[in-house]
Amino acid sequence: MRTMKNALLIALVVMLNINTGFAQNSKKVKKLSDDERMEWWRDAKFGMFIHWGAYSIIGGERDTKIAGGGAEWAMDKLDYTIKDYEKFPEMFNPQLFDADAWVSMAKNAGMKYIVLTSKHHEGFGLWDSKVSDYDVMDTSPFKRDIVKELSEACKKQDIVFCFYYSIVDWHHPQAQGNLYPNYNISQHDDPSVVNPEFPKYYENYMKPQVGELLKNYGEIGVVWFDGDWISDYTTEMGKDLYKYIREIQPNTIVNNRVDKGRTGMDGMDKEGNFAGDFGTPEQEIPDTGIDSDWEACMTMNGSWGYKPSDNKWKSSEDLIQKLVDIVSKGGNFLLNIGPDGYGRFPSESIRRLNAMGEWTQKNGEAVYGASASPYEKPSWGRYTKKDGVLYAHVFDWPKEGTLKLHKDIKIKKATVLTNSNTILKSIGTSREVLLDVPMLAPDTTVSVIKIELAD
């Protein structure tokens, strides 16, 4: 009798759990307008890109050879066969990986979102995929779901979690290899090279994997695609994929590489052609910005993936000025980190993150939520604007103690952003507005003057 009661109790608990789960899953998410959906991203301005995978073990080196360009392309650049390369995912065991520490470093640097490479061109996944065994849970000895740990750490620290997914896959047979002598021949976007198996890879592998990432790891801020250049991937696939993503998570943002690199809102450009939600200039800052939402992605040295031989690091001052330059043109800055195979950020990256954090902590008001400059670029730096306030970001501090502003700026009150107690005097001339500033720059990298505008 007791056994029967216990069985009935267990059945009741199971039914309650099923009903509760169904109720939660069936709860509809409010679909935001495009402007509402993009609002957090437009305000965030600064994010962290993380390129991490089995290539992080290699470091861009094979015997005496060093891969040219980014070390994340080691499989291709160092001429590994698919079979030879598979030993690296089988070795991937980053015991020093600490998701909370990674997110803390991003947050302390002033970054508001993180984009992790869930799967790069090598095809190795950093989550527990049921579609494939070529992932961190099945192939590697690590047996920890990296996407899960990082997404949970982001949620705890109020950082928006996003993922990158490569359309290119050098490992999957239907995406490349068994059809060509060179598994990466399609990277050249040669229309004469046709892969009849690619649609099967898209429908049965790529699309379901993207679905897993959207369904199993909470709210996703951005889905960031790459590899759109290959001839086998079509605009029709991009349209289908964009629609699929928005059906699962209606408020998720998708970059323009879901298609062939065009820009626009809600999947359409100004001519009504398919695109993505924002543009993605890579390793460059457009001279005048882009007439739509955009995000510049950039490395700290020359490589996206971990590459110890690459010592050409951008200075902290340069990176801070790049952040300001991008924001002044209406864009976001996605700055990359390439952790090593143990799960450590390079010390050079950490030092630069710390410097950027010190600056954004003092001057973030002039960055977050700011809009593009209404004026042409001044010789001494950049402008940003927000809520009736103009911010003058001074790269080259005037030695004579006079900052020359655009002549039609009407000042109500001007102060150094980090010292609101001292009001700066100004006088207008026929050619410019002259602002008296301290003889010594308040900040050694970028000093910010807060100008409250008169009505």
PDB file of C-alpha atoms in Angstrom, residues 111-338:
ATOM      1  CA  MET A 111      32.026  46.505 -21.353  1.00  0.00           C
ATOM      2  CA  LYS A 112      28.288  45.855 -21.389  1.00  0.00           C
ATOM      3  CA  TYR A 113      28.045  42.660 -23.448  1.00  0.00           C
ATOM      4  CA  ILE A 114      30.104  39.611 -24.385  1.00  0.00           C
ATOM      5  CA  VAL A 115      30.172  37.749 -27.721  1.00  0.00           C
ATOM      6  CA  LEU A 116      31.684  34.244 -27.460  1.00  0.00           C
ATOM      7  CA  THR A 117      32.711  32.117 -30.448  1.00  0.00           C
ATOM      8  CA  SER A 118      30.423  29.153 -29.835  1.00  0.00           C
ATOM      9  CA  LYS A 119      31.833  27.529 -32.992  1.00  0.00           C
ATOM     10  CA  HIS A 120      34.531  28.966 -35.239  1.00  0.00           C
ATOM     11  CA  HIS A 121      35.529  27.780 -38.726  1.00  0.00           C
ATOM     12  CA  GLU A 122      37.276  24.716 -37.251  1.00  0.00           C
ATOM     13  CA  GLY A 123      33.819  23.297 -36.442  1.00  0.00           C
ATOM     14  CA  PHE A 124      34.449  22.531 -32.741  1.00  0.00           C
ATOM     15  CA  GLY A 125      31.565  23.584 -30.478  1.00  0.00           C
ATOM     16  CA  LEU A 126      31.918  25.036 -26.974  1.00  0.00           C
ATOM     17  CA  TRP A 127      28.530  23.806 -25.751  1.00  0.00           C
ATOM     18  CA  ASP A 128      26.733  20.505 -25.180  1.00  0.00           C
ATOM     19  CA  SER A 129      25.311  20.004 -28.661  1.00  0.00           C
ATOM     20  CA  LYS A 130      22.882  17.163 -29.257  1.00  0.00           C
ATOM     21  CA  VAL A 131      23.271  17.681 -33.004  1.00  0.00           C
ATOM     22  CA  SER A 132      26.989  16.816 -32.963  1.00  0.00           C
ATOM     23  CA  ASP A 133      29.605  14.971 -30.920  1.00  0.00           C
ATOM     24  CA  TYR A 134      32.305  17.367 -32.106  1.00  0.00           C
ATOM     25  CA  ASP A 135      31.982  19.554 -29.039  1.00  0.00           C
ATOM     26  CA  VAL A 136      33.477  20.276 -25.649  1.00  0.00           C
ATOM     27  CA  MET A 137      31.284  17.745 -23.828  1.00  0.00           C
ATOM     28  CA  ASP A 138      31.798  14.759 -26.134  1.00  0.00           C
ATOM     29  CA  THR A 139      35.171  15.178 -27.851  1.00  0.00           C
ATOM     30  CA  SER A 140      37.284  17.006 -25.271  1.00  0.00           C
ATOM     31  CA  PRO A 141      38.281  15.810 -21.777  1.00  0.00           C
ATOM     32  CA  PHE A 142      36.996  19.087 -20.278  1.00  0.00           C
ATOM     33  CA  LYS A 143      33.362  17.928 -20.065  1.00  0.00           C
ATOM     34  CA  ARG A 144      32.032  21.353 -19.097  1.00  0.00           C
ATOM     35  CA  ASP A 145      29.544  23.390 -21.088  1.00  0.00           C
ATOM     36  CA  ILE A 146      31.427  26.646 -21.664  1.00  0.00           C
ATOM     37  CA  VAL A 147      28.459  28.461 -23.219  1.00  0.00           C
ATOM     38  CA  LYS A 148      26.327  27.550 -20.207  1.00  0.00           C
ATOM     39  CA  GLU A 149      28.924  28.686 -17.657  1.00  0.00           C
ATOM     40  CA  LEU A 150      29.617  31.962 -19.419  1.00  0.00           C
ATOM     41  CA  SER A 151      25.931  32.749 -20.036  1.00  0.00           C
ATOM     42  CA  GLU A 152      25.148  32.135 -16.360  1.00  0.00           C
ATOM     43  CA  ALA A 153      28.101  34.267 -15.237  1.00  0.00           C
ATOM     44  CA  CYS A 154      26.887  37.087 -17.513  1.00  0.00           C
ATOM     45  CA  LYS A 155      23.404  36.902 -16.025  1.00  0.00           C
ATOM     46  CA  LYS A 156      24.789  37.119 -12.480  1.00  0.00           C
ATOM     47  CA  GLN A 157      26.836  40.218 -13.300  1.00  0.00           C
ATOM     48  CA  ASP A 158      24.253  41.972 -15.494  1.00  0.00           C
ATOM     49  CA  ILE A 159      26.252  41.611 -18.703  1.00  0.00           C
ATOM     50  CA  VAL A 160      24.377  40.724 -21.888  1.00  0.00           C
ATOM     51  CA  PHE A 161      25.429  37.318 -23.249  1.00  0.00           C
ATOM     52  CA  CYS A 162      25.747  36.912 -27.028  1.00  0.00           C
ATOM     53  CA  PHE A 163      27.205  34.226 -29.247  1.00  0.00           C
ATOM     54  CA  TYR A 164      29.152  34.056 -32.519  1.00  0.00           C
ATOM     55  CA  TYR A 165      28.525  31.157 -34.896  1.00  0.00           C
ATOM     56  CA  SER A 166      30.530  30.389 -38.024  1.00  0.00           C
ATOM     57  CA  ILE A 167      28.633  29.512 -41.188  1.00  0.00           C
ATOM     58  CA  VAL A 168      31.881  28.011 -42.453  1.00  0.00           C
ATOM     59  CA  ASP A 169      32.704  24.557 -41.073  1.00  0.00           C
ATOM     60  CA  TRP A 170      35.977  22.902 -42.075  1.00  0.00           C
ATOM     61  CA  HIS A 171      35.153  19.709 -40.198  1.00  0.00           C
ATOM     62  CA  HIS A 172      31.634  18.771 -41.231  1.00  0.00           C
ATOM     63  CA  PRO A 173      31.656  16.572 -44.381  1.00  0.00           C
ATOM     64  CA  GLN A 174      28.542  18.164 -45.890  1.00  0.00           C
ATOM     65  CA  ALA A 175      29.990  21.650 -45.440  1.00  0.00           C
ATOM     66  CA  GLN A 176      33.241  20.941 -47.255  1.00  0.00           C
ATOM     67  CA  GLY A 177      35.870  18.290 -47.032  1.00  0.00           C
ATOM     68  CA  ASN A 178      34.820  15.081 -48.729  1.00  0.00           C
ATOM     69  CA  LEU A 179      33.893  16.987 -51.872  1.00  0.00           C
ATOM     70  CA  TYR A 180      37.104  18.933 -52.384  1.00  0.00           C
ATOM     71  CA  PRO A 181      40.808  18.192 -52.235  1.00  0.00           C
ATOM     72  CA  ASN A 182      41.044  21.354 -50.105  1.00  0.00           C
ATOM     73  CA  TYR A 183      38.341  21.554 -47.411  1.00  0.00           C
ATOM     74  CA  ASN A 184      38.562  25.351 -47.449  1.00  0.00           C
ATOM     75  CA  ILE A 185      38.411  26.000 -51.190  1.00  0.00           C
ATOM     76  CA  SER A 186      34.958  27.534 -50.816  1.00  0.00           C
ATOM     77  CA  GLN A 187      36.397  30.344 -48.697  1.00  0.00           C
ATOM     78  CA  HIS A 188      37.378  32.066 -51.930  1.00  0.00           C
ATOM     79  CA  ASP A 189      33.716  32.476 -52.885  1.00  0.00           C
ATOM     80  CA  ASP A 190      34.368  30.927 -56.294  1.00  0.00           C
ATOM     81  CA  PRO A 191      30.979  30.501 -58.015  1.00  0.00           C
ATOM     82  CA  SER A 192      32.409  27.687 -60.148  1.00  0.00           C
ATOM     83  CA  VAL A 193      32.840  25.588 -56.999  1.00  0.00           C
ATOM     84  CA  VAL A 194      29.451  24.192 -56.060  1.00  0.00           C
ATOM     85  CA  ASN A 195      28.836  21.996 -53.029  1.00  0.00           C
ATOM     86  CA  PRO A 196      25.550  20.111 -53.544  1.00  0.00           C
ATOM     87  CA  GLU A 197      25.676  18.866 -49.950  1.00  0.00           C
ATOM     88  CA  PHE A 198      25.779  22.293 -48.284  1.00  0.00           C
ATOM     89  CA  PRO A 199      21.966  22.734 -48.110  1.00  0.00           C
ATOM     90  CA  LYS A 200      21.832  19.499 -46.090  1.00  0.00           C
ATOM     91  CA  TYR A 201      24.489  20.847 -43.724  1.00  0.00           C
ATOM     92  CA  TYR A 202      22.467  24.056 -43.355  1.00  0.00           C
ATOM     93  CA  GLU A 203      19.127  22.343 -42.677  1.00  0.00           C
ATOM     94  CA  ASN A 204      20.271  19.366 -40.613  1.00  0.00           C
ATOM     95  CA  TYR A 205      23.285  20.726 -38.739  1.00  0.00           C
ATOM     96  CA  MET A 206      23.856  24.467 -38.778  1.00  0.00           C
ATOM     97  CA  LYS A 207      20.286  25.611 -38.273  1.00  0.00           C
ATOM     98  CA  PRO A 208      19.555  23.069 -35.490  1.00  0.00           C
ATOM     99  CA  GLN A 209      22.765  24.067 -33.693  1.00  0.00           C
ATOM    100  CA  VAL A 210      21.785  27.734 -33.773  1.00  0.00           C
ATOM    101  CA  GLY A 211      18.407  26.639 -32.425  1.00  0.00           C
ATOM    102  CA  GLU A 212      20.062  24.831 -29.517  1.00  0.00           C
ATOM    103  CA  LEU A 213      21.994  27.933 -28.561  1.00  0.00           C
ATOM    104  CA  LEU A 214      18.830  30.031 -28.651  1.00  0.00           C
ATOM    105  CA  LYS A 215      16.638  27.580 -26.745  1.00  0.00           C
ATOM    106  CA  ASN A 216      18.937  26.345 -23.986  1.00  0.00           C
ATOM    107  CA  TYR A 217      20.920  29.329 -22.668  1.00  0.00           C
ATOM    108  CA  GLY A 218      18.417  31.999 -21.728  1.00  0.00           C
ATOM    109  CA  GLU A 219      18.013  35.345 -23.423  1.00  0.00           C
ATOM    110  CA  ILE A 220      20.592  35.985 -26.131  1.00  0.00           C
ATOM    111  CA  GLY A 221      21.453  39.612 -26.858  1.00  0.00           C
ATOM    112  CA  VAL A 222      23.092  39.176 -30.257  1.00  0.00           C
ATOM    113  CA  VAL A 223      23.589  36.312 -32.696  1.00  0.00           C
ATOM    114  CA  TRP A 224      26.831  37.180 -34.481  1.00  0.00           C
ATOM    115  CA  PHE A 225      27.448  35.262 -37.720  1.00  0.00           C
ATOM    116  CA  ASP A 226      30.630  34.967 -39.750  1.00  0.00           C
ATOM    117  CA  GLY A 227      31.636  33.109 -42.906  1.00  0.00           C
ATOM    118  CA  ASP A 228      28.917  34.577 -45.103  1.00  0.00           C
ATOM    119  CA  TRP A 229      31.441  34.957 -47.922  1.00  0.00           C
ATOM    120  CA  ILE A 230      31.310  31.316 -49.095  1.00  0.00           C
ATOM    121  CA  SER A 231      29.466  30.779 -52.358  1.00  0.00           C
ATOM    122  CA  ASP A 232      27.384  27.872 -51.015  1.00  0.00           C
ATOM    123  CA  TYR A 233      25.642  30.060 -48.435  1.00  0.00           C
ATOM    124  CA  THR A 234      22.801  32.037 -49.987  1.00  0.00           C
ATOM    125  CA  THR A 235      20.658  35.053 -49.211  1.00  0.00           C
ATOM    126  CA  GLU A 236      17.665  32.699 -49.160  1.00  0.00           C
ATOM    127  CA  MET A 237      19.301  30.710 -46.368  1.00  0.00           C
ATOM    128  CA  GLY A 238      20.029  33.970 -44.548  1.00  0.00           C
ATOM    129  CA  LYS A 239      16.396  35.054 -44.781  1.00  0.00           C
ATOM    130  CA  ASP A 240      15.256  31.698 -43.468  1.00  0.00           C
ATOM    131  CA  LEU A 241      17.793  31.744 -40.644  1.00  0.00           C
ATOM    132  CA  TYR A 242      16.927  35.283 -39.588  1.00  0.00           C
ATOM    133  CA  LYS A 243      13.224  34.388 -39.481  1.00  0.00           C
ATOM    134  CA  TYR A 244      13.983  31.211 -37.506  1.00  0.00           C
ATOM    135  CA  ILE A 245      16.027  33.139 -34.922  1.00  0.00           C
ATOM    136  CA  ARG A 246      13.368  35.800 -34.432  1.00  0.00           C
ATOM    137  CA  GLU A 247      10.672  33.131 -34.036  1.00  0.00           C
ATOM    138  CA  ILE A 248      12.580  31.567 -31.146  1.00  0.00           C
ATOM    139  CA  GLN A 249      13.766  34.809 -29.558  1.00  0.00           C
ATOM    140  CA  PRO A 250      11.868  37.729 -31.133  1.00  0.00           C
ATOM    141  CA  ASN A 251      13.970  40.410 -29.432  1.00  0.00           C
ATOM    142  CA  THR A 252      17.390  39.039 -30.324  1.00  0.00           C
ATOM    143  CA  ILE A 253      19.612  41.189 -32.566  1.00  0.00           C
ATOM    144  CA  VAL A 254      21.335  39.601 -35.591  1.00  0.00           C
ATOM    145  CA  ASN A 255      24.383  41.000 -37.350  1.00  0.00           C
ATOM    146  CA  ASN A 256      24.517  41.636 -41.090  1.00  0.00           C
ATOM    147  CA  ARG A 257      26.664  38.576 -41.815  1.00  0.00           C
ATOM    148  CA  VAL A 258      23.552  36.433 -41.558  1.00  0.00           C
ATOM    149  CA  ASP A 259      23.360  37.519 -45.214  1.00  0.00           C
ATOM    150  CA  LYS A 260      26.144  38.698 -47.503  1.00  0.00           C
ATOM    151  CA  GLY A 261      27.368  41.657 -45.477  1.00  0.00           C
ATOM    152  CA  ARG A 262      24.656  44.222 -46.088  1.00  0.00           C
ATOM    153  CA  THR A 263      23.160  46.470 -43.423  1.00  0.00           C
ATOM    154  CA  GLY A 264      19.648  47.425 -42.463  1.00  0.00           C
ATOM    155  CA  MET A 265      16.881  47.130 -39.875  1.00  0.00           C
ATOM    156  CA  ASP A 266      14.658  44.113 -39.242  1.00  0.00           C
ATOM    157  CA  GLY A 267      16.390  42.123 -41.944  1.00  0.00           C
ATOM    158  CA  MET A 268      15.853  44.675 -44.718  1.00  0.00           C
ATOM    159  CA  ASP A 269      18.012  47.393 -46.206  1.00  0.00           C
ATOM    160  CA  LYS A 270      16.692  50.710 -47.522  1.00  0.00           C
ATOM    161  CA  GLU A 271      15.920  49.185 -50.925  1.00  0.00           C
ATOM    162  CA  GLY A 272      13.901  46.401 -49.331  1.00  0.00           C
ATOM    163  CA  ASN A 273      16.620  43.771 -49.754  1.00  0.00           C
ATOM    164  CA  PHE A 274      17.462  41.349 -46.989  1.00  0.00           C
ATOM    165  CA  ALA A 275      20.216  42.319 -44.543  1.00  0.00           C
ATOM    166  CA  GLY A 276      20.782  42.159 -40.783  1.00  0.00           C
ATOM    167  CA  ASP A 277      20.268  44.505 -37.861  1.00  0.00           C
ATOM    168  CA  PHE A 278      23.701  46.152 -37.857  1.00  0.00           C
ATOM    169  CA  GLY A 279      26.857  46.474 -39.924  1.00  0.00           C
ATOM    170  CA  THR A 280      30.185  44.955 -38.907  1.00  0.00           C
ATOM    171  CA  PRO A 281      33.284  46.767 -40.205  1.00  0.00           C
ATOM    172  CA  GLU A 282      36.250  44.601 -39.235  1.00  0.00           C
ATOM    173  CA  GLN A 283      39.611  45.957 -38.057  1.00  0.00           C
ATOM    174  CA  GLU A 284      38.707  49.454 -39.221  1.00  0.00           C
ATOM    175  CA  ILE A 285      36.729  52.525 -38.227  1.00  0.00           C
ATOM    176  CA  PRO A 286      34.815  54.141 -41.103  1.00  0.00           C
ATOM    177  CA  ASP A 287      35.926  57.736 -41.683  1.00  0.00           C
ATOM    178  CA  THR A 288      32.416  59.117 -41.359  1.00  0.00           C
ATOM    179  CA  GLY A 289      30.565  56.219 -39.735  1.00  0.00           C
ATOM    180  CA  ILE A 290      27.728  54.312 -41.433  1.00  0.00           C
ATOM    181  CA  ASP A 291      24.210  55.547 -42.075  1.00  0.00           C
ATOM    182  CA  SER A 292      22.669  52.776 -39.950  1.00  0.00           C
ATOM    183  CA  ASP A 293      23.521  50.819 -36.808  1.00  0.00           C
ATOM    184  CA  TRP A 294      27.067  49.508 -36.866  1.00  0.00           C
ATOM    185  CA  GLU A 295      29.735  47.923 -34.696  1.00  0.00           C
ATOM    186  CA  ALA A 296      33.484  47.927 -35.317  1.00  0.00           C
ATOM    187  CA  CYS A 297      35.138  44.675 -34.251  1.00  0.00           C
ATOM    188  CA  MET A 298      38.840  44.821 -33.617  1.00  0.00           C
ATOM    189  CA  THR A 299      41.767  42.935 -32.103  1.00  0.00           C
ATOM    190  CA  MET A 300      44.212  44.218 -29.486  1.00  0.00           C
ATOM    191  CA  ASN A 301      47.150  42.863 -31.489  1.00  0.00           C
ATOM    192  CA  GLY A 302      46.909  41.359 -34.987  1.00  0.00           C
ATOM    193  CA  SER A 303      45.202  38.062 -34.195  1.00  0.00           C
ATOM    194  CA  TRP A 304      41.718  37.103 -33.044  1.00  0.00           C
ATOM    195  CA  GLY A 305      42.847  33.782 -31.594  1.00  0.00           C
ATOM    196  CA  TYR A 306      45.652  33.357 -29.046  1.00  0.00           C
ATOM    197  CA  LYS A 307      49.007  33.970 -30.741  1.00  0.00           C
ATOM    198  CA  PRO A 308      51.997  34.473 -28.423  1.00  0.00           C
ATOM    199  CA  SER A 309      54.311  35.353 -31.321  1.00  0.00           C
ATOM    200  CA  ASP A 310      52.235  38.443 -32.149  1.00  0.00           C
ATOM    201  CA  ASN A 311      53.624  41.283 -30.036  1.00  0.00           C
ATOM    202  CA  LYS A 312      52.155  44.161 -32.038  1.00  0.00           C
ATOM    203  CA  TRP A 313      49.813  45.296 -29.277  1.00  0.00           C
ATOM    204  CA  LYS A 314      47.799  48.477 -29.588  1.00  0.00           C
ATOM    205  CA  SER A 315      48.435  50.800 -26.653  1.00  0.00           C
ATOM    206  CA  SER A 316      45.786  51.433 -24.000  1.00  0.00           C
ATOM    207  CA  GLU A 317      45.678  55.067 -25.101  1.00  0.00           C
ATOM    208  CA  ASP A 318      45.033  54.020 -28.708  1.00  0.00           C
ATOM    209  CA  LEU A 319      42.217  51.664 -27.683  1.00  0.00           C
ATOM    210  CA  ILE A 320      40.528  54.308 -25.533  1.00  0.00           C
ATOM    211  CA  GLN A 321      40.750  56.803 -28.387  1.00  0.00           C
ATOM    212  CA  LYS A 322      39.318  54.200 -30.763  1.00  0.00           C
ATOM    213  CA  LEU A 323      36.365  53.688 -28.417  1.00  0.00           C
ATOM    214  CA  VAL A 324      35.699  57.432 -28.393  1.00  0.00           C
ATOM    215  CA  ASP A 325      36.167  57.734 -32.166  1.00  0.00           C
ATOM    216  CA  ILE A 326      33.660  54.939 -32.800  1.00  0.00           C
ATOM    217  CA  VAL A 327      31.050  56.331 -30.415  1.00  0.00           C
ATOM    218  CA  SER A 328      31.474  59.812 -31.912  1.00  0.00           C
ATOM    219  CA  LYS A 329      30.455  58.320 -35.274  1.00  0.00           C
ATOM    220  CA  GLY A 330      27.418  56.486 -33.910  1.00  0.00           C
ATOM    221  CA  GLY A 331      28.915  53.003 -33.602  1.00  0.00           C
ATOM    222  CA  ASN A 332      29.703  50.329 -31.032  1.00  0.00           C
ATOM    223  CA  PHE A 333      33.156  48.927 -30.249  1.00  0.00           C
ATOM    224  CA  LEU A 334      33.533  45.128 -29.990  1.00  0.00           C
ATOM    225  CA  LEU A 335      37.060  44.566 -28.700  1.00  0.00           C
ATOM    226  CA  ASN A 336      38.550  41.087 -28.918  1.00  0.00           C
ATOM    227  CA  ILE A 337      40.332  38.865 -26.399  1.00  0.00           C
ATOM    228  CA  GLY A 338      42.082  35.620 -27.390  1.00  0.00           C
TER     229      GLY A 338
END
